Amino acid sequence: MLAPSPPWSTRRRLTSLLHVCTSMRELKQIHAQITASGFSGDDHLLSKFILFSAVTSDSGDLDCSYRIFQTIPTPSVFSYNSLIRHFSGSNNPNRSLSLFVRMLRAAAPPDHFTFPFLAKSCARMSSLTSSTSVHCQAAKHGLESDHFVSNSMIHMYAACGDAVSARRVFDGMLQPNLVSWNSLLDGYAKCRDLVAAREVFDRMPERDVVSWSAMIDGYVKGGEYREALVLFEAMRARPTMPKANEVTMVSVLCACAHLGALDQGREMHGHLKENGLRLSLALATSLVDMYAKCGSISEAVRVFRGVPICRTDVLLWNAMIGGLAMHGMGTEAVRMYREMQDEAGVKPDEITYLALLSACAHGGLVDEARGLFRSLVELGMAPHVEHYACIVDVLCRAGKVQEAYQLVCEMPVEPSAAVLGALLSGCRSHGWVELGEVVGKRLIEMDPDHDGRYVGLSNVYAVARRWEEAKQMRETMEKRKVRKAPACSEIEVGGGVSRFIVRDKTHPSTEEIYSMLDLLALQMKI
C-alpha cells in the first residue's frame, strides 16, 4: 500500500516560512521541518531553500546548501541558478563555474539569470579566460542580446581590465539602456581610461546619479581630484538632477582629503546634513579620513565619537588611528587601539597595525612598536613589506640601525624599496656610511631611473663629508639623464586649491605672487 502524500497545506506553510526567514539558523530549522514533513525530495521546496540560503547566509553555509542540492534527483534550472548565485558571492566564486559545467552536462539549459551570476564570479576572480568562455556560452545559448546578460558582460570584462571587449559588447547592443551606458562608463573608469570614460559620459542620452557617481569616482581613483570636485559642482548646479547618494559623497570626501581642502570638506559635510543623508559607517569613515588629512584632527575625533561604539567597525577605527598617526600622536593612537579591542570588541587587521607602527615611528615609541609587531605575528597575520618598512623606520629613527639591519636580513621576502629606503635614511642620520653605501647602491640597481635613489646615497656621503663621492653621485645622475622631479605644494585659499611647482608660471596670479615674493625678499634683507 502506498504511503499517503504529505498535505499540500503543509507545503504552502513551509513555503511561506521560507519567504519570511531572516537568518541561517531559522533556515536550518525550516529544513528540519521540510524533512520531518516528508518533503525531503521536493524539488520546488529545496530549490526555494537554496535560493533563500543564498540571500540570507554567508559563505560559511555553502556546504550545507550544496549537500541539500545533492539530494535533489534532477535539479531544475532554478535550483542550479540559486546555488550558482550562492557561489558567486562566496569566498570561492570559482565553484559557480564548476557547477555550471555540471549543469551543461546534465542538459539543464542555462537562462538569462544564469549568466549574470557567472559574470559576477568571473569579475570577482578577474579571470579574462573564464570571462571569454562564459560569454561564448551565452552567445551559444542565444542570450547574448538579452539586456540583463549584456550589461553583466560589460561589467565582467571591465572588472578584468578588458575595456575593448566591454566596448564590443556595448556596440553590439541594438538599444543600450541607461544601465548599459552606466556599465560601460564604470568599466572605462575602472580601467583608468578617463578620456574614454568622459567621452561616454558626455555622449549619454540621459544620466542618473549612478552615471555622475561613476565618473566622479573614476576621477578620484585616477588621481584627478580637482576634476572630481568640478564635476560634483556641475552635478549640484543641475536643478533636475537627483540628490547625491552615499557613493557620490564618499568619492567627493576622498577628493577633498587628497587635496587637503579643509573648507571644501567642511562644505561637503554640511551638504550631507542639509540633504538628510544618514551618516553611515562609510560616510563617517570618509569624514574622519578627510578631516585628519586636511589637518583638523579635532573635527575627525568629533565625527568618530559621534558614532555609537556598538556600531563601529575596523575601517572606522583604522581611519581614526591612521589620522592620529599622521599627526604624530603615537601615544593616543596606541590608546585608541586598546579601546578598539577592550571596549568595542573590534578585531584589528593588517591595516590597523600598519597605522600603529607608523604612529610609533612618528612618536619614537620603540618598545610599543616591537610589541605591536609581535602581536601582529601572534594573531596569525603575516607581516607585509609595508609593516617591515614601518618597523625598520621606527628602529632607525631611534638610532638602532644594527637591529633594523638584522631585521631586514631575516625578512622572509625580498626587502622592497620602501624597506631599504627607511634603512638608508637611518644610515644617513646616524653615520652608518659603509652600510648606507651598500643599501644605496642596491636601491639604484632596483630603480636606476628614480632620482631619489641617487640623492639619498649622495646625502649619505655628504653627511660623512665625503664630498668627492657625493659629487660623483650627482654626475652619475646627469650622465644617465636622471632628473630630479620638481617639488610641488598646494594651498587652499577661499575654498579653492592652488598648486605651485618650482619655476612654474602658469598660475593665473603669477605676477602678483612673484611681486609679493620680491617684496618679502627685500624686507628680509632690511
Coordinates of C-alpha atoms in Angstrom, one line a residue:
M1 CA 0.0 0.0 0.0
L2 CA 1.4 3.4 -1.0
A3 CA 2.2 5.9 1.8
P4 CA -0.1 8.9 1.9
S5 CA 1.3 12.1 0.3
P6 CA 2.1 15.0 2.6
P7 CA -0.7 17.5 2.8
W8 CA -0.4 20.5 0.4
S9 CA -1.3 22.9 3.2
T10 CA 1.9 21.9 5.0
R11 CA 3.8 22.6 1.7
R12 CA 2.3 26.0 1.5
R13 CA 3.1 26.7 5.1
L14 CA 6.7 25.7 4.7
T15 CA 7.0 27.9 1.5
S16 CA 5.5 30.9 3.5
L17 CA 8.1 30.3 6.3
L18 CA 10.9 30.4 3.7
H19 CA 9.7 33.7 2.5
V20 CA 9.8 35.4 5.9
C21 CA 13.1 33.7 7.0
T22 CA 15.8 36.2 8.1
S23 CA 18.7 34.1 9.3
M24 CA 20.5 30.9 8.6
R25 CA 19.6 29.5 12.0
E26 CA 15.9 29.9 11.1
L27 CA 16.5 28.4 7.6
K28 CA 18.0 25.2 9.1
Q29 CA 15.0 24.9 11.4
I30 CA 12.7 25.1 8.4
H31 CA 14.8 22.5 6.6
A32 CA 14.3 20.2 9.6
Q33 CA 10.5 20.7 9.3
I34 CA 10.7 20.0 5.5
T35 CA 12.4 16.7 6.2
A36 CA 10.1 15.8 9.1
S37 CA 7.0 16.6 6.9
G38 CA 8.1 14.2 4.1
F39 CA 9.1 16.9 1.6
S40 CA 12.9 16.0 1.6
G41 CA 12.6 15.1 -2.1
D42 CA 10.5 18.1 -3.2
D43 CA 12.5 19.9 -5.9
H44 CA 10.4 23.1 -5.5
L45 CA 10.8 23.4 -1.7
L46 CA 14.5 22.5 -1.7
S47 CA 15.2 25.0 -4.6
K48 CA 13.5 27.7 -2.6
F49 CA 15.6 26.7 0.4
I50 CA 18.8 27.0 -1.6
L51 CA 17.6 30.4 -3.0
F52 CA 16.9 31.8 0.4
S53 CA 20.2 30.3 1.7
A54 CA 22.0 32.3 -1.0
V55 CA 20.2 35.5 0.1
T56 CA 20.2 35.0 3.8
S57 CA 23.5 33.3 4.7
D58 CA 27.2 33.9 4.3
S59 CA 29.8 31.8 2.5
G60 CA 30.3 29.7 5.6
D61 CA 27.0 27.9 5.0
L62 CA 27.7 26.9 1.4
D63 CA 28.5 23.3 2.2
C64 CA 25.1 23.0 3.8
S65 CA 23.3 24.3 0.7
Y66 CA 25.4 22.1 -1.5
R67 CA 24.6 19.0 0.5
I68 CA 20.9 19.8 0.1
F69 CA 21.3 20.4 -3.6
Q70 CA 23.0 17.0 -3.9
T71 CA 19.8 15.3 -2.6
I72 CA 17.7 16.6 -5.5
P73 CA 17.5 13.8 -8.1
T74 CA 17.1 16.0 -11.1
P75 CA 17.8 19.7 -10.2
S76 CA 15.9 22.3 -12.1
V77 CA 17.4 25.3 -13.8
F78 CA 16.1 27.3 -10.8
S79 CA 18.0 25.1 -8.4
Y80 CA 21.2 25.4 -10.4
N81 CA 20.8 29.2 -10.6
S82 CA 20.2 29.5 -6.9
L83 CA 23.3 27.7 -6.0
I84 CA 25.4 29.4 -8.7
R85 CA 24.2 32.7 -7.2
H86 CA 25.3 31.5 -3.8
F87 CA 28.7 30.5 -5.0
S88 CA 29.2 33.8 -7.0
G89 CA 29.1 35.8 -3.7
S90 CA 31.3 33.4 -1.7
N91 CA 35.0 33.3 -0.9
N92 CA 35.4 30.8 -3.7
P93 CA 33.5 32.0 -6.7
N94 CA 35.2 29.5 -9.0
R95 CA 32.8 26.9 -7.6
S96 CA 30.0 28.5 -9.6
L97 CA 31.8 27.8 -12.8
S98 CA 32.3 24.2 -11.8
L99 CA 28.6 23.9 -11.1
F100 CA 27.8 25.5 -14.5
V101 CA 29.8 22.8 -16.2
R102 CA 27.8 20.2 -14.3
M103 CA 24.6 22.0 -15.3
L104 CA 25.6 21.7 -19.0
R105 CA 26.5 18.0 -18.7
A106 CA 23.0 17.4 -17.1
A107 CA 21.4 19.1 -20.2
A108 CA 19.8 21.7 -17.9
P109 CA 19.5 24.8 -20.2
P110 CA 21.0 28.0 -18.7
D111 CA 18.8 31.1 -18.9
H112 CA 19.1 34.8 -18.6
F113 CA 19.5 34.5 -14.8
T114 CA 22.4 32.1 -15.0
F115 CA 24.9 34.2 -16.9
P116 CA 24.8 37.4 -14.8
F117 CA 25.7 35.3 -11.8
L118 CA 28.6 33.6 -13.7
A119 CA 29.7 37.0 -14.9
K120 CA 29.8 38.2 -11.3
S121 CA 32.1 35.2 -10.4
C122 CA 34.4 36.0 -13.3
A123 CA 34.6 39.6 -12.4
R124 CA 35.4 38.8 -8.8
M125 CA 38.2 36.5 -9.9
S126 CA 39.4 39.0 -12.6
S127 CA 39.7 35.9 -14.9
L128 CA 39.6 37.0 -18.5
T129 CA 39.9 33.4 -19.7
S130 CA 36.8 32.4 -17.7
S131 CA 35.0 35.6 -18.8
T132 CA 35.6 34.7 -22.5
S133 CA 34.3 31.2 -22.0
V134 CA 31.1 32.4 -20.2
H135 CA 30.5 35.0 -22.9
C136 CA 30.8 32.3 -25.6
Q137 CA 28.3 30.1 -23.8
A138 CA 25.9 33.0 -23.5
A139 CA 26.1 33.5 -27.3
K140 CA 25.8 29.8 -27.9
H141 CA 22.5 29.7 -26.0
G142 CA 21.2 32.7 -27.8
L143 CA 21.2 35.0 -24.8
E144 CA 23.9 37.5 -25.9
S145 CA 21.2 40.0 -27.0
D146 CA 19.4 40.0 -23.6
H147 CA 20.0 43.4 -21.9
F148 CA 20.4 41.8 -18.4
V149 CA 23.1 39.4 -19.8
S150 CA 24.8 42.0 -22.0
N151 CA 25.1 44.5 -19.1
S152 CA 26.6 41.9 -16.9
M153 CA 29.1 41.0 -19.6
I154 CA 30.2 44.7 -19.9
H155 CA 30.8 44.8 -16.2
M156 CA 32.6 41.5 -16.2
Y157 CA 35.1 42.5 -18.9
A158 CA 35.7 45.9 -17.3
A159 CA 36.5 44.2 -14.0
C160 CA 39.0 42.0 -15.8
G161 CA 40.6 45.2 -17.3
D162 CA 39.5 44.5 -20.9
A163 CA 37.8 47.7 -21.9
V164 CA 38.0 46.8 -25.6
S165 CA 35.8 43.7 -25.1
A166 CA 33.4 45.6 -22.9
R167 CA 33.0 48.2 -25.6
R168 CA 32.5 45.5 -28.2
V169 CA 29.6 44.1 -26.2
F170 CA 28.1 47.5 -25.8
D171 CA 28.4 48.3 -29.5
G172 CA 26.7 45.0 -30.3
M173 CA 23.5 46.0 -28.4
L174 CA 20.7 47.2 -30.6
Q175 CA 19.2 49.6 -28.0
P176 CA 21.5 50.1 -25.0
N177 CA 19.6 51.3 -22.0
L178 CA 20.8 53.5 -19.1
V179 CA 22.2 50.5 -17.3
S180 CA 24.3 49.7 -20.4
W181 CA 25.7 53.2 -20.6
N182 CA 26.5 53.2 -16.9
S183 CA 28.2 49.8 -17.1
L184 CA 30.4 51.0 -20.0
L185 CA 31.2 54.3 -18.2
D186 CA 32.1 52.5 -15.0
G187 CA 34.1 50.0 -17.0
Y188 CA 36.3 52.7 -18.6
A189 CA 36.6 54.4 -15.2
K190 CA 37.8 51.2 -13.6
C191 CA 40.3 50.6 -16.4
R192 CA 41.6 54.2 -15.7
D193 CA 40.8 55.3 -19.2
L194 CA 39.3 58.6 -18.0
V195 CA 39.3 60.2 -21.5
A196 CA 37.1 57.4 -22.9
A197 CA 35.0 57.4 -19.7
R198 CA 34.4 61.2 -20.1
E199 CA 33.6 60.7 -23.8
V200 CA 30.9 58.1 -22.9
F201 CA 29.6 60.4 -20.1
D202 CA 29.2 63.3 -22.4
R203 CA 27.5 61.2 -25.1
M204 CA 25.0 59.6 -22.7
P205 CA 21.4 60.4 -23.8
E206 CA 20.4 60.6 -20.2
R207 CA 22.2 60.4 -16.8
D208 CA 21.2 59.4 -13.3
V209 CA 23.0 59.6 -10.0
V210 CA 24.9 56.4 -10.8
S211 CA 26.3 58.0 -14.0
W212 CA 27.6 61.0 -12.2
S213 CA 28.9 59.0 -9.3
A214 CA 30.8 56.6 -11.6
M215 CA 32.5 59.5 -13.4
I216 CA 33.4 61.3 -10.2
D217 CA 34.7 58.1 -8.6
G218 CA 36.7 57.5 -11.8
Y219 CA 38.4 60.9 -11.5
V220 CA 39.2 60.2 -7.8
K221 CA 40.6 56.7 -8.5
G222 CA 42.7 58.2 -11.3
G223 CA 44.1 61.0 -9.1
E224 CA 42.2 63.8 -10.8
Y225 CA 40.8 65.2 -7.6
R226 CA 40.1 68.7 -8.9
E227 CA 38.2 67.3 -11.9
A228 CA 36.1 65.2 -9.5
L229 CA 35.1 68.3 -7.4
V230 CA 34.4 70.4 -10.6
L231 CA 32.1 67.6 -11.9
F232 CA 30.4 67.4 -8.5
E233 CA 29.7 71.1 -8.5
A234 CA 28.3 70.8 -12.0
M235 CA 26.0 68.0 -10.8
R236 CA 24.8 70.1 -7.9
A237 CA 24.0 73.0 -10.2
R238 CA 21.5 71.0 -12.2
P239 CA 18.0 71.5 -10.7
T240 CA 16.6 68.3 -12.2
M241 CA 19.5 66.2 -11.0
P242 CA 18.8 63.6 -8.3
K243 CA 20.5 64.3 -5.0
A244 CA 24.0 62.8 -4.4
N245 CA 24.0 59.5 -2.7
E246 CA 26.4 57.8 -0.3
V247 CA 28.6 56.6 -3.1
T248 CA 28.9 60.1 -4.6
M249 CA 29.8 61.7 -1.3
V250 CA 32.4 59.1 -0.3
S251 CA 34.2 59.9 -3.6
V252 CA 33.9 63.7 -3.1
L253 CA 35.2 63.5 0.5
C254 CA 38.1 61.4 -0.7
A255 CA 38.9 64.1 -3.3
C256 CA 38.9 66.8 -0.6
A257 CA 41.1 64.6 1.6
H258 CA 43.8 64.2 -1.1
L259 CA 43.7 67.9 -1.9
G260 CA 43.9 68.9 1.7
A261 CA 40.9 71.1 1.0
L262 CA 39.5 71.6 4.5
D263 CA 37.0 74.4 3.7
Q264 CA 35.5 72.3 0.8
G265 CA 35.5 69.2 3.1
R266 CA 33.5 71.1 5.7
E267 CA 31.1 72.3 3.0
M268 CA 30.6 68.7 1.9
H269 CA 29.9 67.7 5.5
G270 CA 27.3 70.4 5.6
H271 CA 25.9 69.2 2.3
L272 CA 25.3 65.8 3.9
K273 CA 23.3 67.3 6.8
E274 CA 21.3 69.6 4.5
N275 CA 20.2 66.8 2.2
G276 CA 19.3 64.4 5.1
L277 CA 21.9 61.7 4.2
R278 CA 22.2 59.3 7.0
L279 CA 25.7 59.1 8.5
S280 CA 26.5 55.6 7.5
L281 CA 29.8 53.9 8.6
A282 CA 31.2 54.5 5.1
L283 CA 30.5 58.3 5.3
A284 CA 31.7 58.6 8.9
T285 CA 35.0 56.8 7.9
S286 CA 35.4 59.2 4.9
L287 CA 34.7 62.2 7.1
V288 CA 37.3 61.1 9.7
D289 CA 39.8 60.4 7.0
M290 CA 39.1 63.8 5.3
Y291 CA 39.4 65.9 8.5
A292 CA 42.6 64.1 9.6
K293 CA 44.3 64.5 6.2
C294 CA 43.2 68.2 6.0
G295 CA 44.8 68.9 9.3
S296 CA 41.8 69.1 11.7
I297 CA 42.3 66.1 14.0
S298 CA 39.8 67.6 16.5
E299 CA 37.0 67.5 13.9
A300 CA 38.0 64.0 13.0
V301 CA 37.7 62.9 16.6
R302 CA 34.3 64.7 16.9
V303 CA 32.9 62.7 14.0
F304 CA 34.4 59.5 15.3
R305 CA 33.0 59.9 18.7
G306 CA 29.6 60.7 17.2
V307 CA 29.3 57.1 16.0
P308 CA 27.9 54.8 18.8
I309 CA 30.7 52.4 19.8
C310 CA 28.5 49.4 19.2
R311 CA 28.2 50.4 15.5
T312 CA 31.9 50.9 14.8
D313 CA 33.9 48.6 12.5
V314 CA 37.6 48.1 11.8
L315 CA 37.6 50.6 8.9
L316 CA 36.4 53.4 11.1
W317 CA 38.9 52.6 13.8
N318 CA 41.7 52.4 11.2
A319 CA 40.8 55.8 9.8
M320 CA 41.0 57.3 13.3
I321 CA 44.2 55.5 14.3
G322 CA 45.7 56.5 11.0
G323 CA 44.7 60.1 11.5
L324 CA 46.3 60.2 14.9
A325 CA 49.5 58.6 13.4
M326 CA 49.5 61.3 10.7
H327 CA 49.5 64.0 13.3
G328 CA 52.4 62.4 15.3
M329 CA 50.0 61.4 18.2
G330 CA 51.6 58.0 18.8
T331 CA 50.5 57.6 22.4
E332 CA 46.9 58.5 21.6
A333 CA 46.9 56.0 18.6
V334 CA 48.1 53.1 20.9
R335 CA 45.5 54.1 23.5
M336 CA 42.8 54.1 20.7
Y337 CA 44.0 50.6 19.7
R338 CA 43.4 49.3 23.2
E339 CA 40.0 50.9 23.3
M340 CA 39.2 49.3 20.0
Q341 CA 39.7 45.9 21.4
D342 CA 38.7 46.2 25.0
E343 CA 35.6 48.4 24.7
A344 CA 34.4 48.0 21.1
G345 CA 35.4 44.4 20.7
V346 CA 36.6 45.1 17.2
K347 CA 39.4 42.8 16.0
P348 CA 42.4 44.7 14.4
D349 CA 43.6 43.8 10.9
E350 CA 46.8 44.4 9.0
I351 CA 45.9 48.0 8.2
T352 CA 45.4 48.7 11.9
Y353 CA 49.0 47.5 12.7
L354 CA 50.4 49.5 9.7
A355 CA 48.8 52.7 11.1
L356 CA 50.0 51.9 14.6
L357 CA 53.6 51.2 13.5
S358 CA 53.6 54.5 11.6
A359 CA 52.3 56.2 14.7
C360 CA 55.2 54.7 16.7
A361 CA 57.7 55.9 14.1
H362 CA 56.5 59.5 14.4
G363 CA 56.3 59.3 18.2
G364 CA 59.5 57.5 18.8
L365 CA 57.7 54.6 20.6
V366 CA 60.2 51.8 20.1
D367 CA 59.1 49.3 22.7
E368 CA 55.4 49.8 21.7
A369 CA 56.4 49.2 18.1
R370 CA 58.2 45.9 18.9
G371 CA 55.2 44.7 21.0
L372 CA 52.8 45.6 18.2
F373 CA 54.9 43.8 15.6
R374 CA 54.9 40.7 17.8
S375 CA 51.1 40.9 18.3
L376 CA 50.7 41.0 14.5
V377 CA 52.5 37.7 14.2
E378 CA 50.9 36.1 17.2
L379 CA 47.4 36.9 15.8
G380 CA 48.3 34.8 12.8
M381 CA 48.8 37.7 10.3
A382 CA 51.8 37.5 8.1
P383 CA 53.6 40.9 8.1
H384 CA 53.7 42.6 4.7
V385 CA 56.7 44.5 3.4
E386 CA 54.9 47.7 4.4
H387 CA 54.9 46.5 8.1
Y388 CA 58.7 45.8 7.8
A389 CA 59.2 49.2 6.3
C390 CA 57.5 50.8 9.3
I391 CA 59.3 48.8 12.0
V392 CA 62.6 49.5 10.3
D393 CA 61.8 53.2 10.2
V394 CA 60.9 53.1 14.0
L395 CA 64.2 51.4 14.8
C396 CA 66.3 53.7 12.5
R397 CA 64.8 56.9 13.9
A398 CA 65.7 55.7 17.4
G399 CA 69.3 55.1 16.3
K400 CA 69.0 51.2 16.4
V401 CA 70.4 50.8 12.9
Q402 CA 72.1 47.5 13.7
E403 CA 68.8 46.0 14.9
A404 CA 67.0 47.3 11.9
Y405 CA 69.6 45.8 9.6
Q406 CA 69.3 42.4 11.3
L407 CA 65.5 42.5 10.9
V408 CA 65.9 43.2 7.1
C409 CA 68.3 40.3 6.8
E410 CA 65.7 38.0 8.5
M411 CA 62.8 39.0 6.3
P412 CA 61.1 36.0 4.7
V413 CA 60.7 38.0 1.4
E414 CA 63.0 40.3 -0.6
P415 CA 63.1 43.8 1.0
S416 CA 61.2 46.4 -1.0
A417 CA 62.5 49.8 -1.9
A418 CA 60.5 51.3 1.0
V419 CA 62.2 49.0 3.5
L420 CA 65.7 49.8 2.1
G421 CA 64.8 53.5 1.9
A422 CA 64.0 53.5 5.6
L423 CA 67.3 51.8 6.3
L424 CA 69.2 54.2 4.1
S425 CA 67.6 57.1 5.9
G426 CA 68.8 55.7 9.2
C427 CA 72.3 55.2 7.9
R428 CA 72.4 58.8 6.8
S429 CA 71.1 60.1 10.1
H430 CA 73.4 58.0 12.3
G431 CA 76.6 57.9 10.3
W432 CA 76.5 54.3 9.1
V433 CA 78.3 55.2 5.9
E434 CA 79.5 51.7 4.8
L435 CA 76.1 50.1 5.3
G436 CA 74.4 53.1 3.7
E437 CA 76.7 52.8 0.7
V438 CA 75.7 49.1 0.2
V439 CA 72.0 49.9 0.6
G440 CA 72.1 53.0 -1.6
K441 CA 73.7 51.1 -4.4
R442 CA 71.2 48.3 -4.1
L443 CA 68.4 50.9 -4.4
I444 CA 69.9 52.3 -7.5
E445 CA 70.1 48.8 -9.0
M446 CA 66.4 48.3 -8.2
D447 CA 65.3 51.5 -9.9
P448 CA 68.1 53.3 -11.9
D449 CA 65.7 55.9 -13.2
H450 CA 64.5 57.1 -9.7
D451 CA 66.1 60.4 -8.8
G452 CA 65.6 59.8 -5.1
R453 CA 67.9 56.8 -5.1
Y454 CA 70.9 58.9 -6.2
V455 CA 70.1 61.8 -4.0
G456 CA 69.7 59.5 -0.9
L457 CA 73.2 58.0 -1.4
S458 CA 74.7 61.4 -2.2
N459 CA 73.3 62.7 1.1
V460 CA 74.9 59.7 3.0
Y461 CA 78.3 60.7 1.5
A462 CA 77.7 64.4 2.2
V463 CA 76.8 63.8 5.9
A464 CA 80.1 61.9 6.2
R465 CA 81.9 64.8 4.4
R466 CA 82.9 62.5 1.6
W467 CA 82.4 65.3 -0.9
E468 CA 84.0 63.6 -3.8
E469 CA 81.7 60.6 -3.7
A470 CA 78.7 62.9 -3.2
K471 CA 79.7 64.8 -6.3
Q472 CA 80.2 61.6 -8.3
M473 CA 76.6 60.6 -7.5
R474 CA 75.3 63.9 -8.9
E475 CA 77.4 63.4 -12.0
T476 CA 76.1 59.9 -12.5
M477 CA 72.6 61.3 -12.4
E478 CA 73.5 63.7 -15.2
K479 CA 75.2 61.0 -17.3
R480 CA 72.2 58.8 -17.0
K481 CA 69.9 61.7 -17.7
V482 CA 68.0 61.2 -14.4
R483 CA 66.2 64.5 -13.5
K484 CA 65.1 65.3 -10.0
A485 CA 61.3 65.8 -10.0
P486 CA 60.3 69.4 -9.2
A487 CA 58.8 70.0 -5.8
C488 CA 55.1 70.7 -5.6
S489 CA 53.0 72.3 -2.9
E490 CA 49.3 73.0 -2.6
I491 CA 47.4 75.6 -0.5
E492 CA 43.7 76.2 0.0
V493 CA 42.5 79.8 -0.2
G494 CA 38.9 81.0 -0.3
G495 CA 37.6 77.5 -0.9
G496 CA 39.9 76.8 -3.9
V497 CA 43.1 74.8 -4.0
S498 CA 46.1 76.2 -5.8
R499 CA 49.2 74.2 -6.8
F500 CA 52.7 75.6 -7.0
I501 CA 55.6 73.9 -8.8
V502 CA 59.2 75.1 -8.9
R503 CA 59.7 77.6 -11.8
D504 CA 56.1 77.2 -12.9
K505 CA 54.5 80.4 -14.1
T506 CA 51.1 79.1 -15.3
H507 CA 49.2 80.2 -12.2
P508 CA 46.7 83.0 -13.1
S509 CA 48.0 85.2 -10.3
T510 CA 51.7 84.6 -11.1
E511 CA 52.6 88.3 -11.4
E512 CA 51.0 89.2 -8.0
I513 CA 52.7 86.2 -6.4
Y514 CA 56.2 87.0 -7.6
S515 CA 55.7 90.7 -6.8
M516 CA 54.9 89.7 -3.2
L517 CA 57.9 87.3 -3.1
D518 CA 60.2 90.1 -4.2
L519 CA 58.7 92.4 -1.6
L520 CA 59.2 89.8 1.1
A521 CA 62.8 89.1 0.0
L522 CA 63.5 92.9 0.1
Q523 CA 62.1 93.2 3.6
M524 CA 64.2 90.2 4.8
K525 CA 67.3 91.9 3.6
I526 CA 66.4 95.0 5.5

